Amino acid sequence: MKSFSRHRRLRSGENIRRMVREHQVSPDDFIYPLFVVEGSGIKEEVPSMPGVFHFSLDRLNEEVDEVVELGIPSIILFGVPEDKDACGSSAHADEGIVQRAIRQVKERHPDLYVMADTCLCQYTDHGHCGVVENGEIVNDESLRVLARTAVSQARAGADLIAPSNMMDGFVTVIREALDEAGFPHIPIMSYAVKYASAFYGPFRDAAHSTPQFGDRRTYQMDPANAREALREAASDVAEGADLLMVKPGLAYMDIIHQLKENFHLPVAAYNVSGEYSMVKAAAEKGWIDERKVVLETLTGLKRAGADLILTYHAKDAVHWLTNRA
Ligand code: PBG
């Protein structure tokens, strides 16, 4: 008989499959995004993101306690402020919503690793991630505001700064500003490769950050480009980023893989809102097995090269990974 390979030998039972498994998802990989709002008594579900809520500060502890109890090591905070203006001043206010949330969380859970998203789109009345002049998003002027925002977040107690604004040079100015303000030990996780993606739709509902004119294609990347992703990542590495992020995750697994191969920094993948909402909607209709689809997705991101995963599925995934009810 002609010889052929018997791959099935290593798939014959659960134990041997466990032993040869190449990649694992673990609660250690997760960063859980949370949305904080002004006001009181608010725990309001985001309509397009079942299971994801807006929390006012007086309701935030219950959620964060649960995250800690589950053993999730980290959260990333997104603020949804009441006051917006043309240059996003509430992004760097000492009493801004994110700054207050960071202080509150760190006081209650000093060991929880708290990341701050550094961007202006939730804080500007036009909804762009930078400062606008004559209908243009102006790069260098935006950098000043972003650096100030990062410092205010570090001062509030953030353990890491995660700038998502896609202006050129943001790592350089934020690094300099953090160092000067006495925070040389605070790392920067750069949203180095962030595509102009339709998968952010539900997040923009959640964060009230839809641009009021135009779109984000003059600063976020064209989904058709891969080599440009390497240029973006290389400049952020040169500017002093400590971790690199690729966003979104699923349609960009090749990019995750390439960053892992080409650079020596940890790579994070953002399993974004639209990816979450699609799974939730299909699961609600009974069309897919949510548990299996989520664990398969997260495993796929790990296999592609992600060391860390920002995901709205984190709490559910920990339950499923540890067989909790
Ligand atoms: C802010 C920001 C966005 C996301 C994270 N930070 C939205 C955007 O760029 O429009 C998206 C996250 C998600 O979709 O889950 N710039």
mmCIF file of C-alpha atoms and ligand atoms in Angstrom:
data_model
loop_
_atom_site.group_PDB
_atom_site.id
_atom_site.type_symbol
_atom_site.label_atom_id
_atom_site.label_comp_id
_atom_site.label_asym_id
_atom_site.label_seq_id
_atom_site.Cartn_x
_atom_site.Cartn_y
_atom_site.Cartn_z
ATOM 1 C CA MET A 1 0.000 0.000 0.000
ATOM 2 C CA LYS A 2 1.199 3.511 -0.761
ATOM 3 C CA SER A 3 2.509 5.185 2.364
ATOM 4 C CA PHE A 4 0.791 8.246 3.758
ATOM 5 C CA SER A 5 0.828 10.257 6.993
ATOM 6 C CA ARG A 6 -1.473 9.251 9.816
ATOM 7 C CA HIS A 7 -2.194 12.661 11.393
ATOM 8 C CA ARG A 8 -5.151 11.228 13.230
ATOM 9 C CA ARG A 9 -2.853 9.269 15.584
ATOM 10 C CA LEU A 10 -2.364 12.436 17.635
ATOM 11 C CA ARG A 11 -6.074 13.255 17.704
ATOM 12 C CA SER A 12 -7.382 9.960 19.013
ATOM 13 C CA GLY A 13 -8.436 11.085 22.501
ATOM 14 C CA GLU A 14 -8.734 14.123 24.736
ATOM 15 C CA ASN A 15 -5.538 13.494 26.682
ATOM 16 C CA ILE A 16 -3.272 13.180 23.664
ATOM 17 C CA ARG A 17 -4.973 16.213 22.119
ATOM 18 C CA ARG A 18 -4.276 18.181 25.294
ATOM 19 C CA MET A 19 -0.645 17.084 25.259
ATOM 20 C CA VAL A 20 0.080 18.221 21.709
ATOM 21 C CA ARG A 21 -2.011 21.403 21.847
ATOM 22 C CA GLU A 22 0.142 24.295 20.641
ATOM 23 C CA HIS A 23 -1.712 27.328 22.000
ATOM 24 C CA GLN A 24 -3.805 28.010 25.075
ATOM 25 C CA VAL A 25 -6.069 30.859 26.044
ATOM 26 C CA SER A 26 -5.808 31.826 29.677
ATOM 27 C CA PRO A 27 -7.476 34.437 31.877
ATOM 28 C CA ASP A 28 -3.953 35.912 32.141
ATOM 29 C CA ASP A 29 -4.315 37.108 28.539
ATOM 30 C CA PHE A 30 -7.369 39.265 29.082
ATOM 31 C CA ILE A 31 -7.879 42.999 29.301
ATOM 32 C CA TYR A 32 -11.519 43.865 29.977
ATOM 33 C CA PRO A 33 -12.863 47.159 28.545
ATOM 34 C CA LEU A 34 -15.207 49.194 30.755
ATOM 35 C CA PHE A 35 -17.261 52.307 29.984
ATOM 36 C CA VAL A 36 -17.720 54.908 32.692
ATOM 37 C CA VAL A 37 -20.269 57.738 32.603
ATOM 38 C CA GLU A 38 -21.146 60.781 34.719
ATOM 39 C CA GLY A 39 -24.196 60.717 36.942
ATOM 40 C CA SER A 40 -25.340 58.287 39.574
ATOM 41 C CA GLY A 41 -27.233 55.036 39.823
ATOM 42 C CA ILE A 42 -26.445 54.168 36.220
ATOM 43 C CA LYS A 43 -25.890 50.641 34.961
ATOM 44 C CA GLU A 44 -27.253 50.813 31.457
ATOM 45 C CA GLU A 45 -26.774 48.149 28.829
ATOM 46 C CA VAL A 46 -25.352 49.288 25.492
ATOM 47 C CA PRO A 47 -28.122 48.253 23.065
ATOM 48 C CA SER A 48 -25.789 46.910 20.395
ATOM 49 C CA MET A 49 -23.538 45.149 22.935
ATOM 50 C CA PRO A 50 -25.583 42.855 25.178
ATOM 51 C CA GLY A 51 -23.724 42.233 28.441
ATOM 52 C CA VAL A 52 -21.748 45.494 28.172
ATOM 53 C CA PHE A 53 -22.871 48.434 30.310
ATOM 54 C CA HIS A 54 -22.315 52.074 31.044
ATOM 55 C CA PHE A 55 -21.486 52.492 34.714
ATOM 56 C CA SER A 56 -21.650 55.621 36.802
ATOM 57 C CA LEU A 57 -18.935 55.691 39.440
ATOM 58 C CA ASP A 58 -21.259 54.621 42.247
ATOM 59 C CA ARG A 59 -22.119 51.444 40.314
ATOM 60 C CA LEU A 60 -18.628 50.736 39.008
ATOM 61 C CA ASN A 61 -17.300 48.894 42.055
ATOM 62 C CA GLU A 62 -19.687 45.975 41.677
ATOM 63 C CA GLU A 63 -18.436 45.331 38.156
ATOM 64 C CA VAL A 64 -14.763 45.769 38.991
ATOM 65 C CA ASP A 65 -15.109 43.521 42.049
ATOM 66 C CA GLU A 66 -16.451 40.809 39.768
ATOM 67 C CA VAL A 67 -13.562 41.233 37.325
ATOM 68 C CA VAL A 68 -11.064 40.906 40.182
ATOM 69 C CA GLU A 69 -12.918 37.934 41.657
ATOM 70 C CA LEU A 70 -12.702 36.184 38.265
ATOM 71 C CA GLY A 71 -8.938 36.653 38.195
ATOM 72 C CA ILE A 72 -8.854 38.938 35.163
ATOM 73 C CA PRO A 73 -5.595 40.861 35.594
ATOM 74 C CA SER A 74 -6.466 44.082 33.800
ATOM 75 C CA ILE A 75 -9.134 46.527 32.698
ATOM 76 C CA ILE A 76 -9.044 49.386 30.195
ATOM 77 C CA LEU A 77 -11.233 52.373 30.970
ATOM 78 C CA PHE A 78 -13.168 54.430 28.431
ATOM 79 C CA GLY A 79 -14.813 57.628 29.608
ATOM 80 C CA VAL A 80 -18.083 58.956 28.246
ATOM 81 C CA PRO A 81 -18.122 62.567 29.497
ATOM 82 C CA GLU A 82 -21.066 64.936 29.645
ATOM 83 C CA ASP A 83 -19.062 67.962 28.505
ATOM 84 C CA LYS A 84 -17.577 67.941 25.052
ATOM 85 C CA ASP A 85 -15.846 70.835 23.313
ATOM 86 C CA ALA A 86 -13.850 71.466 20.163
ATOM 87 C CA CYS A 87 -10.495 70.484 21.665
ATOM 88 C CA GLY A 88 -11.560 67.758 24.073
ATOM 89 C CA SER A 89 -10.612 69.572 27.298
ATOM 90 C CA SER A 90 -12.509 67.146 29.509
ATOM 91 C CA ALA A 91 -10.066 64.421 28.400
ATOM 92 C CA HIS A 92 -7.350 65.882 30.622
ATOM 93 C CA ALA A 93 -9.378 67.386 33.473
ATOM 94 C CA ASP A 94 -8.199 66.264 36.901
ATOM 95 C CA GLU A 95 -11.826 65.707 37.788
ATOM 96 C CA GLY A 96 -12.595 64.123 34.405
ATOM 97 C CA ILE A 97 -14.664 60.980 34.370
ATOM 98 C CA VAL A 98 -11.775 58.642 33.569
ATOM 99 C CA GLN A 99 -9.421 60.288 36.065
ATOM 100 C CA ARG A 100 -11.991 59.874 38.833
ATOM 101 C CA ALA A 101 -12.691 56.289 37.778
ATOM 102 C CA ILE A 102 -8.986 55.407 37.820
ATOM 103 C CA ARG A 103 -8.544 56.855 41.321
ATOM 104 C CA GLN A 104 -11.583 55.000 42.604
ATOM 105 C CA VAL A 105 -10.591 51.647 41.112
ATOM 106 C CA LYS A 106 -6.954 51.845 42.199
ATOM 107 C CA GLU A 107 -7.955 52.772 45.728
ATOM 108 C CA ARG A 108 -10.214 49.741 45.999
ATOM 109 C CA HIS A 109 -8.029 47.312 44.029
ATOM 110 C CA PRO A 110 -4.413 48.485 44.075
ATOM 111 C CA ASP A 111 -3.246 45.297 42.343
ATOM 112 C CA LEU A 112 -5.680 45.389 39.429
ATOM 113 C CA TYR A 113 -3.749 46.575 36.382
ATOM 114 C CA VAL A 114 -5.615 49.636 35.146
ATOM 115 C CA MET A 115 -5.052 50.878 31.610
ATOM 116 C CA ALA A 116 -6.229 54.239 30.299
ATOM 117 C CA ASP A 117 -7.286 54.697 26.686
ATOM 118 C CA THR A 118 -5.778 57.962 25.516
ATOM 119 C CA CYS A 119 -7.855 59.520 22.773
ATOM 120 C CA LEU A 120 -9.995 62.586 22.253
ATOM 121 C CA CYS A 121 -12.972 61.304 20.241
ATOM 122 C CA GLN A 122 -15.291 60.805 23.232
ATOM 123 C CA TYR A 123 -14.375 64.290 24.476
ATOM 124 C CA THR A 124 -14.638 66.404 21.324
ATOM 125 C CA ASP A 125 -17.946 67.805 20.101
ATOM 126 C CA HIS A 126 -17.005 66.862 16.514
ATOM 127 C CA GLY A 127 -16.142 63.278 17.533
ATOM 128 C CA HIS A 128 -12.682 63.179 15.927
ATOM 129 C CA CYS A 129 -9.639 61.769 17.698
ATOM 130 C CA GLY A 130 -7.694 65.031 17.399
ATOM 131 C CA VAL A 131 -8.080 68.780 17.312
ATOM 132 C CA VAL A 132 -9.912 70.188 14.270
ATOM 133 C CA GLU A 133 -8.994 73.403 12.468
ATOM 134 C CA ASN A 134 -10.803 74.502 9.301
ATOM 135 C CA GLY A 135 -12.289 71.068 8.888
ATOM 136 C CA GLU A 136 -8.898 69.313 9.142
ATOM 137 C CA ILE A 137 -7.661 67.081 11.955
ATOM 138 C CA VAL A 138 -4.399 68.802 12.830
ATOM 139 C CA ASN A 139 -1.653 66.484 13.945
ATOM 140 C CA ASP A 140 0.802 68.453 16.048
ATOM 141 C CA GLU A 141 -1.773 70.504 17.886
ATOM 142 C CA SER A 142 -3.526 67.229 18.822
ATOM 143 C CA LEU A 143 -0.291 65.830 20.231
ATOM 144 C CA ARG A 144 -0.152 68.525 22.900
ATOM 145 C CA VAL A 145 -3.629 67.669 24.129
ATOM 146 C CA LEU A 146 -2.938 63.937 24.015
ATOM 147 C CA ALA A 147 0.280 64.301 26.028
ATOM 148 C CA ARG A 148 -1.592 66.312 28.631
ATOM 149 C CA THR A 149 -4.310 63.677 28.750
ATOM 150 C CA ALA A 150 -1.806 60.861 29.249
ATOM 151 C CA VAL A 151 -0.105 62.717 32.113
ATOM 152 C CA SER A 152 -3.445 63.402 33.813
ATOM 153 C CA GLN A 153 -4.292 59.699 33.562
ATOM 154 C CA ALA A 154 -0.915 58.673 34.991
ATOM 155 C CA ARG A 155 -1.339 61.205 37.794
ATOM 156 C CA ALA A 156 -4.723 59.658 38.592
ATOM 157 C CA GLY A 157 -2.961 56.316 39.009
ATOM 158 C CA ALA A 158 -3.199 54.550 35.647
ATOM 159 C CA ASP A 159 -0.711 51.687 35.389
ATOM 160 C CA LEU A 160 -0.390 51.960 31.615
ATOM 161 C CA ILE A 161 -1.211 54.466 28.888
ATOM 162 C CA ALA A 162 -2.867 53.114 25.748
ATOM 163 C CA PRO A 163 -3.031 55.830 23.080
ATOM 164 C CA SER A 164 -5.565 55.022 20.344
ATOM 165 C CA ASN A 165 -5.663 58.287 18.439
ATOM 166 C CA MET A 166 -3.431 57.469 15.437
ATOM 167 C CA MET A 167 -1.805 60.895 15.210
ATOM 168 C CA ASP A 168 1.818 60.748 14.015
ATOM 169 C CA GLY A 169 4.346 61.016 16.812
ATOM 170 C CA PHE A 170 2.010 60.265 19.698
ATOM 171 C CA VAL A 171 4.381 57.783 21.308
ATOM 172 C CA THR A 172 7.264 60.296 21.270
ATOM 173 C CA VAL A 173 5.299 63.124 22.855
ATOM 174 C CA ILE A 174 3.510 60.953 25.384
ATOM 175 C CA ARG A 175 6.765 59.248 26.406
ATOM 176 C CA GLU A 176 8.479 62.621 26.853
ATOM 177 C CA ALA A 177 5.572 64.072 28.772
ATOM 178 C CA LEU A 178 5.314 61.051 31.087
ATOM 179 C CA ASP A 179 9.054 61.107 31.752
ATOM 180 C CA GLU A 180 9.059 64.816 32.507
ATOM 181 C CA ALA A 181 6.066 64.527 34.808
ATOM 182 C CA GLY A 182 7.784 61.848 36.874
ATOM 183 C CA PHE A 183 6.272 58.748 35.285
ATOM 184 C CA PRO A 184 9.200 57.108 33.487
ATOM 185 C CA HIS A 185 8.056 53.716 34.809
ATOM 186 C CA ILE A 186 4.608 53.854 33.177
ATOM 187 C CA PRO A 187 4.516 51.808 29.948
ATOM 188 C CA ILE A 188 2.857 52.767 26.679
ATOM 189 C CA MET A 189 0.781 50.232 24.803
ATOM 190 C CA SER A 190 0.469 51.811 21.401
ATOM 191 C CA TYR A 191 -2.537 51.180 19.221
ATOM 192 C CA ALA A 192 0.198 51.045 16.609
ATOM 193 C CA VAL A 193 -1.817 49.471 13.855
ATOM 194 C CA LYS A 194 -5.369 50.687 13.939
ATOM 195 C CA TYR A 195 -7.457 50.344 10.826
ATOM 196 C CA ALA A 196 -10.319 52.594 9.744
ATOM 197 C CA SER A 197 -12.831 49.851 10.417
ATOM 198 C CA ALA A 198 -16.590 49.393 10.285
ATOM 199 C CA PHE A 199 -16.179 46.934 13.152
ATOM 200 C CA TYR A 200 -16.049 49.875 15.607
ATOM 201 C CA GLY A 201 -19.721 50.706 14.981
ATOM 202 C CA PRO A 202 -21.154 49.431 18.285
ATOM 203 C CA PHE A 203 -18.296 51.059 20.287
ATOM 204 C CA ARG A 204 -19.185 54.425 18.823
ATOM 205 C CA ASP A 205 -22.754 53.940 20.060
ATOM 206 C CA ALA A 206 -21.344 52.985 23.428
ATOM 207 C CA ALA A 207 -18.820 55.819 23.634
ATOM 208 C CA HIS A 208 -20.914 58.450 21.840
ATOM 209 C CA SER A 209 -17.913 59.078 19.613
ATOM 210 C CA THR A 210 -19.207 58.938 16.051
ATOM 211 C CA PRO A 211 -17.497 61.649 13.963
ATOM 212 C CA GLN A 212 -19.933 64.458 13.200
ATOM 213 C CA PHE A 213 -18.370 65.108 9.795
ATOM 214 C CA GLY A 214 -16.205 63.026 7.497
ATOM 215 C CA ASP A 215 -14.594 59.839 8.720
ATOM 216 C CA ARG A 216 -11.350 58.670 10.297
ATOM 217 C CA ARG A 217 -9.558 57.660 7.115
ATOM 218 C CA THR A 218 -7.022 60.499 7.222
ATOM 219 C CA TYR A 219 -5.532 59.038 10.396
ATOM 220 C CA GLN A 220 -6.622 55.410 10.781
ATOM 221 C CA MET A 221 -5.163 52.899 8.338
ATOM 222 C CA ASP A 222 -6.554 51.607 5.070
ATOM 223 C CA PRO A 223 -7.728 47.998 5.611
ATOM 224 C CA ALA A 224 -6.062 47.019 2.352
ATOM 225 C CA ASN A 225 -2.531 47.717 3.633
ATOM 226 C CA ALA A 226 -0.141 45.314 5.333
ATOM 227 C CA ARG A 227 3.348 46.684 4.650
ATOM 228 C CA GLU A 228 2.196 50.048 5.956
ATOM 229 C CA ALA A 229 1.363 48.280 9.228
ATOM 230 C CA LEU A 230 5.026 47.360 9.561
ATOM 231 C CA ARG A 231 6.020 51.003 9.029
ATOM 232 C CA GLU A 232 3.523 52.129 11.687
ATOM 233 C CA ALA A 233 4.804 49.532 14.122
ATOM 234 C CA ALA A 234 8.468 50.275 13.396
ATOM 235 C CA SER A 235 8.048 53.980 14.120
ATOM 236 C CA ASP A 236 6.232 53.277 17.390
ATOM 237 C CA VAL A 237 8.974 50.873 18.433
ATOM 238 C CA ALA A 238 11.579 53.527 17.613
ATOM 239 C CA GLU A 239 9.601 56.124 19.574
ATOM 240 C CA GLY A 240 9.619 53.943 22.680
ATOM 241 C CA ALA A 241 6.395 51.924 22.741
ATOM 242 C CA ASP A 242 6.447 49.032 25.227
ATOM 243 C CA LEU A 243 3.649 46.984 23.688
ATOM 244 C CA LEU A 244 2.071 47.026 20.229
ATOM 245 C CA MET A 245 -1.591 46.609 19.471
ATOM 246 C CA VAL A 246 -3.409 45.508 16.339
ATOM 247 C CA LYS A 247 -7.025 46.522 15.963
ATOM 248 C CA PRO A 248 -9.463 45.089 14.979
ATOM 249 C CA GLY A 249 -8.488 41.458 15.517
ATOM 250 C CA LEU A 250 -10.298 38.983 13.347
ATOM 251 C CA ALA A 251 -9.991 40.496 9.892
ATOM 252 C CA TYR A 252 -6.334 41.344 10.647
ATOM 253 C CA MET A 253 -4.807 38.140 11.981
ATOM 254 C CA ASP A 254 -2.099 38.292 9.310
ATOM 255 C CA ILE A 255 -1.028 41.637 10.743
ATOM 256 C CA ILE A 256 -0.899 40.255 14.272
ATOM 257 C CA HIS A 257 1.293 37.471 12.950
ATOM 258 C CA GLN A 258 3.602 39.838 11.112
ATOM 259 C CA LEU A 259 4.074 42.098 14.112
ATOM 260 C CA LYS A 260 4.910 39.082 16.235
ATOM 261 C CA GLU A 261 7.468 37.902 13.679
ATOM 262 C CA ASN A 262 9.062 41.274 12.981
ATOM 263 C CA PHE A 263 9.284 42.921 16.391
ATOM 264 C CA HIS A 264 10.233 41.769 19.837
ATOM 265 C CA LEU A 265 7.576 43.580 21.838
ATOM 266 C CA PRO A 266 4.473 41.923 23.250
ATOM 267 C CA VAL A 267 1.548 42.107 20.827
ATOM 268 C CA ALA A 268 -2.001 42.836 21.905
ATOM 269 C CA ALA A 269 -5.078 42.194 19.773
ATOM 270 C CA TYR A 270 -8.298 44.137 20.204
ATOM 271 C CA ASN A 271 -11.300 41.873 19.658
ATOM 272 C CA VAL A 272 -13.473 44.896 18.938
ATOM 273 C CA SER A 273 -17.096 45.796 19.500
ATOM 274 C CA GLY A 274 -18.414 44.732 16.098
ATOM 275 C CA GLU A 275 -16.788 41.329 16.457
ATOM 276 C CA TYR A 276 -18.484 40.966 19.834
ATOM 277 C CA SER A 277 -21.884 42.170 18.665
ATOM 278 C CA MET A 278 -21.973 39.792 15.709
ATOM 279 C CA VAL A 279 -21.339 36.812 17.968
ATOM 280 C CA LYS A 280 -23.941 38.006 20.462
ATOM 281 C CA ALA A 281 -26.576 38.554 17.779
ATOM 282 C CA ALA A 282 -26.038 35.178 16.133
ATOM 283 C CA ALA A 283 -26.018 33.441 19.532
ATOM 284 C CA GLU A 284 -29.278 35.137 20.526
ATOM 285 C CA LYS A 285 -30.858 33.765 17.384
ATOM 286 C CA GLY A 286 -29.579 30.317 18.234
ATOM 287 C CA TRP A 287 -27.513 30.199 15.069
ATOM 288 C CA ILE A 288 -24.147 29.544 16.717
ATOM 289 C CA ASP A 289 -22.828 28.049 19.943
ATOM 290 C CA GLU A 290 -21.573 31.206 21.690
ATOM 291 C CA ARG A 291 -19.208 29.444 24.072
ATOM 292 C CA LYS A 292 -17.478 27.468 21.351
ATOM 293 C CA VAL A 293 -17.299 30.357 18.921
ATOM 294 C CA VAL A 294 -15.793 32.702 21.509
ATOM 295 C CA LEU A 295 -13.177 30.230 22.712
ATOM 296 C CA GLU A 296 -12.281 29.351 19.117
ATOM 297 C CA THR A 297 -11.923 33.041 18.265
ATOM 298 C CA LEU A 298 -9.717 33.789 21.254
ATOM 299 C CA THR A 299 -7.583 30.736 20.502
ATOM 300 C CA GLY A 300 -7.251 31.932 16.924
ATOM 301 C CA LEU A 301 -5.975 35.307 18.104
ATOM 302 C CA LYS A 302 -3.407 33.566 20.309
ATOM 303 C CA ARG A 303 -2.346 31.313 17.454
ATOM 304 C CA ALA A 304 -1.902 34.340 15.205
ATOM 305 C CA GLY A 305 0.554 35.736 17.759
ATOM 306 C CA ALA A 306 -1.378 37.822 20.265
ATOM 307 C CA ASP A 307 0.113 37.823 23.746
ATOM 308 C CA LEU A 308 -2.756 39.862 25.147
ATOM 309 C CA ILE A 309 -6.392 40.194 24.100
ATOM 310 C CA LEU A 310 -8.704 43.095 24.789
ATOM 311 C CA THR A 311 -12.140 41.543 24.705
ATOM 312 C CA TYR A 312 -15.687 42.201 25.868
ATOM 313 C CA HIS A 313 -16.022 38.393 26.171
ATOM 314 C CA ALA A 314 -13.431 38.257 28.975
ATOM 315 C CA LYS A 315 -15.801 37.599 31.874
ATOM 316 C CA ASP A 316 -17.721 34.886 30.016
ATOM 317 C CA ALA A 317 -14.509 33.358 28.719
ATOM 318 C CA VAL A 318 -13.085 33.029 32.226
ATOM 319 C CA HIS A 319 -16.239 31.212 33.313
ATOM 320 C CA TRP A 320 -15.952 28.867 30.358
ATOM 321 C CA LEU A 321 -12.218 28.298 30.741
ATOM 322 C CA THR A 322 -12.511 27.460 34.392
ATOM 323 C CA ASN A 323 -15.812 25.568 34.070
ATOM 324 C CA ARG A 324 -17.565 27.910 36.436
ATOM 325 C CA ALA A 325 -21.329 28.020 36.181
HETATM 326 C C1 PBG B 1 -11.176 55.579 20.256
HETATM 327 C C2 PBG B 1 -11.385 54.126 20.197
HETATM 328 C C3 PBG B 1 -12.224 53.382 19.346
HETATM 329 C C4 PBG B 1 -12.151 52.061 19.800
HETATM 330 C C5 PBG B 1 -11.261 52.036 20.874
HETATM 331 N N1 PBG B 1 -10.787 53.317 21.089
HETATM 332 C C6 PBG B 1 -13.143 53.776 18.271
HETATM 333 C C7 PBG B 1 -12.750 54.448 17.053
HETATM 334 O O1 PBG B 1 -11.580 54.612 16.711
HETATM 335 O O2 PBG B 1 -13.680 54.866 16.381
HETATM 336 C C8 PBG B 1 -12.921 50.904 19.234
HETATM 337 C C9 PBG B 1 -13.149 49.760 20.161
HETATM 338 C C10 PBG B 1 -14.184 48.806 19.731
HETATM 339 O O3 PBG B 1 -14.774 48.884 18.640
HETATM 340 O O4 PBG B 1 -14.446 47.905 20.533
HETATM 341 N N2 PBG B 1 -10.441 56.130 19.280
#
